[in-house]
């Protein structure tokens, strides 16, 4: 990392190459006080500077050069295209997101510097940056098809690594997760990635909806007994009584059906996953608003916490009713499919989104000019 000085960039590039480096990553994005010094962020927010720096470095080295980009810009594709024009072999997306770390209850910042206890803005890393990273990587991959992108920003599992590949990353970079634990997490992520690729090869598992490393919910006949009854108070006792009565009449002599043989195809390669989601990532106006979904709540998995009702009532369309006796929620036809309820539900698969079968007619209040009488309110 240097200021915008050709001689400095080329001197560092030559020394790093002579040391036997496999590749160079140009830090055009560090926010930790470097913008004030004319380095890092100050260079990476200007397409002209990025293009020239990449060109300077490529003039004096024959190893791959990646420009590490900052997300703290209006459109990161403008910066990526500048690196491409400058001859960079690829880009790294993203570096940290500018933020303020912490303020203590007595109003002091953390970290605080000097006797005046001052702080400044720095870079936020880790999985909180993941949605920004996925947006920026997919934007670059769509703007520059085939251009190598090293994905970074919040990768903490094999599943998340696969998301970055699907968004268009051709290589994965991990830092915060290692600092939080140790280097052995990489072996865990590789194992997880292998498992996910294996699951893609099992046609029989696809049909059951097995999308990840945890099996999908499967209901047995026994699980249907007492369905729809809450799990507390007298309802819980009634549920247990129904299941007890069912168990007393189970036929234990009929053997279960033998499991079917697994139907497996070729396990896909990592390379085949790169950019797999790009054709489904688009602009809002390209979405089909007529193909709507609505929420459906599985009463058997519901723990009666009321989170779905609260978020729909306060931030959605008041389309969830909450029974005052059973505490079981139900979704009405007013649901717009916003998925707020799904996002706050603590139980996996308790709330799912299914296609709407009825026409949705939005209610936008009273037409302009309508006279409102207080007696009617």
Short mmCIF file of C-alpha atoms in Angstrom, two decimals:
data_model
loop_
_atom_site.label_atom_id
_atom_site.label_comp_id
_atom_site.label_asym_id
_atom_site.label_seq_id
_atom_site.Cartn_x
_atom_site.Cartn_y
_atom_site.Cartn_z
CA UNK A 1 0.00 0.00 0.00
CA UNK A 2 1.35 3.39 -1.00
CA UNK A 3 0.18 6.88 -1.71
CA UNK A 4 -0.48 7.87 -5.32
CA UNK A 5 3.22 7.79 -6.22
CA UNK A 6 4.34 5.67 -9.18
CA UNK A 7 7.88 5.12 -7.93
CA UNK A 8 6.68 3.81 -4.56
CA UNK A 9 4.20 1.34 -6.06
CA UNK A 10 6.74 -0.01 -8.51
CA UNK A 11 9.46 -0.31 -5.86
CA UNK A 12 7.19 -2.35 -3.59
CA UNK A 13 5.93 -4.48 -6.48
CA UNK A 14 9.49 -5.33 -7.60
CA UNK A 15 10.63 -6.22 -4.07
CA UNK A 16 7.57 -8.39 -3.43
CA UNK A 17 8.06 -10.18 -6.74
CA UNK A 18 11.75 -10.80 -6.05
CA UNK A 19 10.83 -12.33 -2.67
CA UNK A 20 8.95 -15.10 -4.50
CA UNK A 21 5.37 -13.94 -4.01
CA UNK A 22 2.74 -15.96 -5.87
CA UNK A 23 0.57 -12.90 -6.46
CA UNK A 24 0.17 -9.29 -5.37
CA UNK A 25 -2.88 -7.73 -3.76
CA UNK A 26 -2.98 -3.95 -4.02
CA UNK A 27 -4.55 -2.37 -0.96
CA UNK A 28 -6.66 0.36 -2.54
CA UNK A 29 -9.28 0.24 0.18
CA UNK A 30 -7.98 0.38 3.77
CA UNK A 31 -10.11 2.87 5.77
CA UNK A 32 -8.00 2.94 8.96
CA UNK A 33 -6.72 6.50 8.75
CA UNK A 34 -5.26 5.85 5.33
CA UNK A 35 -7.67 8.13 3.50
CA UNK A 36 -6.28 11.08 5.44
CA UNK A 37 -2.77 10.03 4.36
CA UNK A 38 -3.71 9.81 0.69
CA UNK A 39 -3.45 6.00 0.75
CA UNK A 40 -5.80 3.01 0.73
CA UNK A 41 -9.36 4.30 0.68
CA UNK A 42 -8.30 7.64 -0.87
CA UNK A 43 -6.92 5.82 -3.90
CA UNK A 44 -9.63 3.21 -4.18
CA UNK A 45 -12.53 5.65 -4.39
CA UNK A 46 -11.21 7.28 -7.57
CA UNK A 47 -11.42 5.21 -10.78
CA UNK A 48 -8.62 7.15 -12.47
CA UNK A 49 -6.22 6.51 -9.60
CA UNK A 50 -7.13 2.82 -9.48
CA UNK A 51 -6.56 2.40 -13.20
CA UNK A 52 -3.16 4.11 -13.10
CA UNK A 53 -1.91 2.25 -10.02
CA UNK A 54 -2.83 -1.11 -11.54
CA UNK A 55 -1.04 -0.14 -14.74
CA UNK A 56 2.08 0.97 -12.85
CA UNK A 57 2.32 -2.32 -10.97
CA UNK A 58 1.69 -4.48 -14.05
CA UNK A 59 4.54 -2.69 -15.84
CA UNK A 60 7.11 -4.13 -13.42
CA UNK A 61 5.85 -7.61 -12.47
CA UNK A 62 4.84 -10.79 -14.26
CA UNK A 63 2.84 -12.38 -11.42
CA UNK A 64 -0.94 -12.00 -10.97
CA UNK A 65 -2.12 -8.68 -9.56
CA UNK A 66 -5.41 -8.23 -7.68
CA UNK A 67 -6.79 -4.84 -6.69
CA UNK A 68 -8.60 -4.97 -3.36
CA UNK A 69 -11.72 -2.79 -3.62
CA UNK A 70 -13.57 -0.75 -1.04
CA UNK A 71 -17.35 -1.01 -0.64
CA UNK A 72 -17.44 2.61 0.55
CA UNK A 73 -18.31 3.94 -2.91
CA UNK A 74 -21.48 4.68 -4.82
CA UNK A 75 -20.96 1.96 -7.45
CA UNK A 76 -18.18 -0.58 -6.98
CA UNK A 77 -18.41 -1.70 -10.61
CA UNK A 78 -16.94 1.64 -11.69
CA UNK A 79 -13.84 0.87 -9.61
CA UNK A 80 -13.65 -2.75 -10.81
CA UNK A 81 -13.82 -1.63 -14.44
CA UNK A 82 -11.00 0.84 -13.77
CA UNK A 83 -8.83 -1.98 -12.37
CA UNK A 84 -9.66 -4.05 -15.45
CA UNK A 85 -8.62 -1.22 -17.78
CA UNK A 86 -5.39 -0.86 -15.79
CA UNK A 87 -4.50 -4.48 -16.51
CA UNK A 88 -5.15 -6.01 -13.08
CA UNK A 89 -5.59 -9.77 -13.35
CA UNK A 90 -8.57 -9.61 -11.00
CA UNK A 91 -10.10 -7.79 -8.04
CA UNK A 92 -10.74 -8.62 -4.40
CA UNK A 93 -14.19 -7.66 -3.10
CA UNK A 94 -14.66 -6.45 -0.52
CA UNK A 95 -12.49 -4.73 2.07
CA UNK A 96 -13.99 -3.51 5.33
CA UNK A 97 -17.04 -1.28 5.60
CA UNK A 98 -16.56 2.11 7.24
CA UNK A 99 -18.18 2.30 10.65
CA UNK A 100 -17.99 3.47 14.26
CA UNK A 101 -17.03 0.72 16.68
CA UNK A 102 -18.62 1.44 20.06
CA UNK A 103 -19.74 4.05 22.56
CA UNK A 104 -19.73 3.20 26.28
CA UNK A 105 -22.62 4.13 28.63
CA UNK A 106 -20.65 7.15 29.89
CA UNK A 107 -20.37 8.42 26.28
CA UNK A 108 -16.70 7.48 25.83
CA UNK A 109 -15.79 5.86 22.53
CA UNK A 110 -14.04 2.54 22.19
CA UNK A 111 -11.30 2.41 21.20
CA UNK A 112 -10.31 5.81 22.57
CA UNK A 113 -7.00 7.48 21.83
CA UNK A 114 -4.98 9.84 24.00
CA UNK A 115 -5.89 11.94 27.01
CA UNK A 116 -8.77 13.53 25.10
CA UNK A 117 -10.32 10.08 24.59
CA UNK A 118 -11.09 10.58 20.91
CA UNK A 119 -11.88 8.03 18.27
CA UNK A 120 -12.48 7.92 14.52
CA UNK A 121 -14.16 5.79 11.88
CA UNK A 122 -12.62 2.46 10.95
CA UNK A 123 -13.34 -0.70 9.02
CA UNK A 124 -16.04 -3.17 10.11
CA UNK A 125 -15.32 -6.78 9.13
CA UNK A 126 -16.82 -10.20 9.75
CA UNK A 127 -20.20 -11.67 8.84
CA UNK A 128 -22.01 -8.35 9.33
CA UNK A 129 -20.49 -7.31 5.98
CA UNK A 130 -21.70 -10.42 4.13
CA UNK A 131 -24.82 -8.96 2.44
CA UNK A 132 -22.75 -6.04 1.15
CA UNK A 133 -20.05 -8.39 -0.12
CA UNK A 134 -22.56 -10.61 -1.95
CA UNK A 135 -24.14 -7.55 -3.57
CA UNK A 136 -20.81 -6.13 -4.73
CA UNK A 137 -19.37 -9.44 -5.95
CA UNK A 138 -22.47 -10.25 -7.99
CA UNK A 139 -22.50 -6.69 -9.42
CA UNK A 140 -18.89 -6.99 -10.55
CA UNK A 141 -19.41 -10.49 -11.97
CA UNK A 142 -22.38 -9.28 -14.03
CA UNK A 143 -20.58 -6.14 -15.22
CA UNK A 144 -17.34 -7.98 -16.12
CA UNK A 145 -18.25 -11.58 -17.07
CA UNK A 146 -15.33 -13.97 -16.63
CA UNK A 147 -13.15 -11.46 -14.76
CA UNK A 148 -11.63 -13.13 -11.67
CA UNK A 149 -13.08 -11.94 -8.36
CA UNK A 150 -11.59 -12.94 -5.02
CA UNK A 151 -14.56 -13.00 -2.63
CA UNK A 152 -14.10 -11.71 0.92
CA UNK A 153 -16.32 -10.37 3.67
CA UNK A 154 -18.07 -12.51 6.27
CA UNK A 155 -17.35 -16.08 5.17
CA UNK A 156 -17.76 -18.28 8.25
CA UNK A 157 -18.87 -21.68 6.91
CA UNK A 158 -18.76 -23.91 3.87
CA UNK A 159 -22.34 -22.90 3.07
CA UNK A 160 -21.43 -19.19 3.02
CA UNK A 161 -18.37 -19.95 0.88
CA UNK A 162 -20.71 -21.62 -1.61
CA UNK A 163 -22.90 -18.50 -1.62
CA UNK A 164 -19.89 -16.41 -2.62
CA UNK A 165 -19.07 -18.83 -5.43
CA UNK A 166 -22.68 -18.70 -6.63
CA UNK A 167 -22.49 -14.89 -6.58
CA UNK A 168 -19.53 -14.97 -8.98
CA UNK A 169 -16.41 -15.23 -6.83
CA UNK A 170 -13.70 -17.45 -8.31
CA UNK A 171 -11.60 -17.58 -5.16
CA UNK A 172 -12.40 -17.24 -1.45
CA UNK A 173 -10.51 -15.16 1.11
CA UNK A 174 -11.11 -15.62 4.87
CA UNK A 175 -9.76 -13.51 7.73
CA UNK A 176 -12.15 -12.58 10.56
CA UNK A 177 -13.36 -16.15 11.14
CA UNK A 178 -9.77 -17.33 11.56
CA UNK A 179 -9.03 -14.52 14.00
CA UNK A 180 -12.12 -15.43 16.01
CA UNK A 181 -11.07 -19.11 16.16
CA UNK A 182 -7.97 -20.48 14.38
CA UNK A 183 -6.74 -21.81 11.04
CA UNK A 184 -8.46 -25.18 11.53
CA UNK A 185 -11.78 -23.60 10.51
CA UNK A 186 -10.58 -23.82 6.90
CA UNK A 187 -10.66 -27.62 7.08
CA UNK A 188 -14.21 -27.39 8.47
CA UNK A 189 -15.28 -25.16 5.59
CA UNK A 190 -13.75 -27.48 3.00
CA UNK A 191 -15.58 -30.43 4.53
CA UNK A 192 -18.84 -28.47 4.55
CA UNK A 193 -18.36 -27.45 0.93
CA UNK A 194 -17.71 -31.06 -0.10
CA UNK A 195 -20.87 -32.15 1.72
CA UNK A 196 -22.97 -29.51 -0.06
CA UNK A 197 -21.60 -30.53 -3.46
CA UNK A 198 -22.31 -34.17 -2.64
CA UNK A 199 -25.90 -33.33 -1.77
CA UNK A 200 -26.28 -31.76 -5.22
CA UNK A 201 -25.40 -35.13 -6.75
CA UNK A 202 -28.18 -37.01 -4.91
CA UNK A 203 -31.34 -36.81 -7.00
CA UNK A 204 -33.36 -38.60 -4.32
CA UNK A 205 -32.41 -35.99 -1.71
CA UNK A 206 -33.33 -33.13 -4.03
CA UNK A 207 -36.86 -34.52 -4.27
CA UNK A 208 -37.22 -34.42 -0.48
CA UNK A 209 -36.06 -30.82 -0.34
CA UNK A 210 -32.71 -31.49 1.33
CA UNK A 211 -30.95 -28.19 0.62
CA UNK A 212 -28.16 -28.18 3.19
CA UNK A 213 -26.33 -30.19 5.83
CA UNK A 214 -29.42 -30.52 8.05
CA UNK A 215 -32.17 -32.87 6.83
CA UNK A 216 -35.58 -31.40 5.99
CA UNK A 217 -38.50 -31.80 8.35
CA UNK A 218 -40.20 -35.17 7.92
CA UNK A 219 -43.58 -35.90 9.48
CA UNK A 220 -44.43 -39.41 10.57
CA UNK A 221 -47.94 -40.62 11.27
CA UNK A 222 -47.23 -40.22 14.97
CA UNK A 223 -46.29 -36.58 14.57
CA UNK A 224 -49.78 -35.84 13.21
CA UNK A 225 -51.42 -36.92 16.45
CA UNK A 226 -52.32 -33.87 18.48
CA UNK A 227 -51.40 -31.57 15.62
CA UNK A 228 -52.84 -28.11 16.03
CA UNK A 229 -52.76 -28.24 19.81
CA UNK A 230 -50.43 -25.87 21.68
CA UNK A 231 -47.64 -27.25 23.85
CA UNK A 232 -48.59 -25.64 27.15
CA UNK A 233 -51.14 -26.04 29.95
CA UNK A 234 -54.21 -28.22 29.39
CA UNK A 235 -53.45 -28.32 25.67
CA UNK A 236 -50.18 -30.10 26.39
CA UNK A 237 -51.94 -32.69 28.53
CA UNK A 238 -54.52 -33.30 25.79
CA UNK A 239 -51.72 -33.73 23.22
CA UNK A 240 -49.97 -36.31 25.41
CA UNK A 241 -53.19 -38.22 25.98
CA UNK A 242 -53.89 -38.44 22.24
CA UNK A 243 -50.38 -39.68 21.52
CA UNK A 244 -50.53 -42.19 24.37
CA UNK A 245 -53.77 -43.59 22.97
CA UNK A 246 -52.19 -43.81 19.53
CA UNK A 247 -49.10 -45.68 20.76
CA UNK A 248 -51.27 -48.32 22.44
CA UNK A 249 -52.67 -49.29 19.04
CA UNK A 250 -49.49 -49.31 16.95
CA UNK A 251 -48.92 -52.42 14.81
CA UNK A 252 -45.39 -53.56 15.69
CA UNK A 253 -45.51 -56.75 13.61
CA UNK A 254 -45.59 -55.21 10.14
CA UNK A 255 -41.99 -54.54 9.05
CA UNK A 256 -41.21 -51.08 7.68
CA UNK A 257 -40.56 -50.61 3.99
CA UNK A 258 -36.85 -50.99 3.11
CA UNK A 259 -35.08 -47.75 2.17
CA UNK A 260 -34.69 -47.10 -1.53
CA UNK A 261 -31.26 -47.16 -3.14
CA UNK A 262 -29.66 -43.70 -3.43
CA UNK A 263 -29.87 -42.14 -6.88
CA UNK A 264 -26.56 -40.38 -7.41
CA UNK A 265 -25.14 -38.45 -10.33
CA UNK A 266 -21.67 -36.99 -10.75
CA UNK A 267 -20.59 -34.75 -7.87
CA UNK A 268 -20.26 -31.21 -9.30
CA UNK A 269 -16.93 -29.40 -9.18
CA UNK A 270 -16.28 -26.17 -7.33
CA UNK A 271 -15.63 -24.46 -10.66
CA UNK A 272 -19.12 -25.39 -11.85
CA UNK A 273 -20.60 -23.38 -8.98
CA UNK A 274 -19.02 -20.05 -9.93
CA UNK A 275 -21.71 -17.56 -10.94
CA UNK A 276 -24.50 -20.12 -10.69
CA UNK A 277 -26.91 -17.57 -9.18
CA UNK A 278 -26.12 -14.62 -11.43
CA UNK A 279 -28.94 -15.17 -13.91
CA UNK A 280 -31.39 -14.91 -10.99
CA UNK A 281 -29.96 -11.71 -9.50
CA UNK A 282 -31.53 -8.75 -11.27
CA UNK A 283 -32.97 -5.26 -10.88
CA UNK A 284 -36.21 -4.65 -9.02
CA UNK A 285 -38.12 -3.63 -12.16
CA UNK A 286 -37.28 -7.01 -13.69
CA UNK A 287 -39.16 -8.86 -10.93
CA UNK A 288 -42.62 -10.22 -11.64
CA UNK A 289 -44.84 -8.67 -8.98
CA UNK A 290 -47.79 -10.75 -10.16
CA UNK A 291 -46.12 -13.96 -9.01
CA UNK A 292 -46.57 -13.51 -5.28
CA UNK A 293 -46.01 -15.73 -2.28
CA UNK A 294 -47.67 -15.79 1.12
CA UNK A 295 -46.59 -17.11 4.50
CA UNK A 296 -47.86 -20.35 5.97
CA UNK A 297 -47.24 -21.31 9.60
CA UNK A 298 -46.75 -24.90 10.73
CA UNK A 299 -48.68 -25.12 13.99
CA UNK A 300 -46.85 -28.32 14.93
CA UNK A 301 -43.47 -26.56 14.94
CA UNK A 302 -44.77 -23.29 16.39
CA UNK A 303 -43.62 -22.56 19.97
CA UNK A 304 -46.25 -19.83 20.45
CA UNK A 305 -43.67 -17.07 20.93
CA UNK A 306 -45.71 -14.43 19.08
CA UNK A 307 -42.74 -12.93 17.21
CA UNK A 308 -44.41 -13.31 13.81
CA UNK A 309 -47.57 -11.58 15.04
CA UNK A 310 -45.59 -8.71 16.56
CA UNK A 311 -43.48 -7.97 13.50
CA UNK A 312 -46.42 -8.25 11.09
CA UNK A 313 -48.55 -6.02 13.27
CA UNK A 314 -45.89 -3.35 13.81
CA UNK A 315 -43.93 -3.40 10.53
CA UNK A 316 -46.04 -5.34 8.05
CA UNK A 317 -49.67 -5.55 6.94
CA UNK A 318 -51.39 -6.83 10.11
CA UNK A 319 -52.12 -10.08 8.30
CA UNK A 320 -51.40 -12.48 11.18
CA UNK A 321 -54.05 -13.23 13.80
CA UNK A 322 -53.00 -14.56 17.21
CA UNK A 323 -55.48 -16.74 19.10
CA UNK A 324 -55.76 -15.43 22.67
CA UNK A 325 -56.43 -18.91 24.07
CA UNK A 326 -54.19 -21.26 22.09
CA UNK A 327 -51.54 -18.64 21.16
CA UNK A 328 -51.48 -20.14 17.65
CA UNK A 329 -50.97 -17.67 14.78
CA UNK A 330 -52.80 -17.84 11.46
CA UNK A 331 -52.13 -15.90 8.25
CA UNK A 332 -54.96 -14.03 6.52
CA UNK A 333 -55.43 -13.09 2.84
CA UNK A 334 -53.91 -9.67 3.56
CA UNK A 335 -50.41 -11.24 3.52
CA UNK A 336 -48.12 -9.63 0.90
CA UNK A 337 -45.26 -12.11 1.17
CA UNK A 338 -42.79 -9.64 2.69
CA UNK A 339 -41.13 -12.48 4.73
CA UNK A 340 -40.79 -10.36 7.88
CA UNK A 341 -42.44 -13.11 9.92
CA UNK A 342 -40.10 -15.74 8.48
CA UNK A 343 -37.05 -13.60 9.28
CA UNK A 344 -37.89 -13.31 13.00
CA UNK A 345 -39.20 -16.85 13.56
CA UNK A 346 -36.72 -18.75 15.79
CA UNK A 347 -37.76 -22.21 14.55
CA UNK A 348 -36.37 -23.44 11.19
CA UNK A 349 -39.08 -24.30 8.64
CA UNK A 350 -41.89 -23.26 10.98
CA UNK A 351 -42.81 -20.51 8.52
CA UNK A 352 -42.48 -21.10 4.79
CA UNK A 353 -43.50 -19.11 1.74
CA UNK A 354 -45.89 -20.69 -0.77
CA UNK A 355 -47.39 -19.33 -4.03
CA UNK A 356 -50.49 -17.16 -3.63
CA UNK A 357 -53.60 -18.81 -5.07
CA UNK A 358 -55.95 -15.84 -4.70
CA UNK A 359 -55.71 -12.40 -6.33
CA UNK A 360 -54.18 -9.72 -4.14
CA UNK A 361 -55.92 -6.35 -4.12
CA UNK A 362 -53.89 -3.85 -2.08
CA UNK A 363 -55.78 -1.54 0.25
CA UNK A 364 -54.13 1.89 0.21
CA UNK A 365 -56.55 3.64 2.51
CA UNK A 366 -59.31 6.06 1.53
CA UNK A 367 -59.20 7.73 -1.92
CA UNK A 368 -58.01 11.37 -1.95
CA UNK A 369 -60.79 13.82 -1.18
CA UNK A 370 -62.88 11.36 0.80
CA UNK A 371 -64.63 13.06 3.69
CA UNK A 372 -63.95 11.31 6.99
CA UNK A 373 -66.40 11.59 9.88
CA UNK A 374 -65.01 11.09 13.34
CA UNK A 375 -67.99 8.88 14.18
CA UNK A 376 -66.77 6.46 11.50
CA UNK A 377 -63.20 6.23 12.79
#
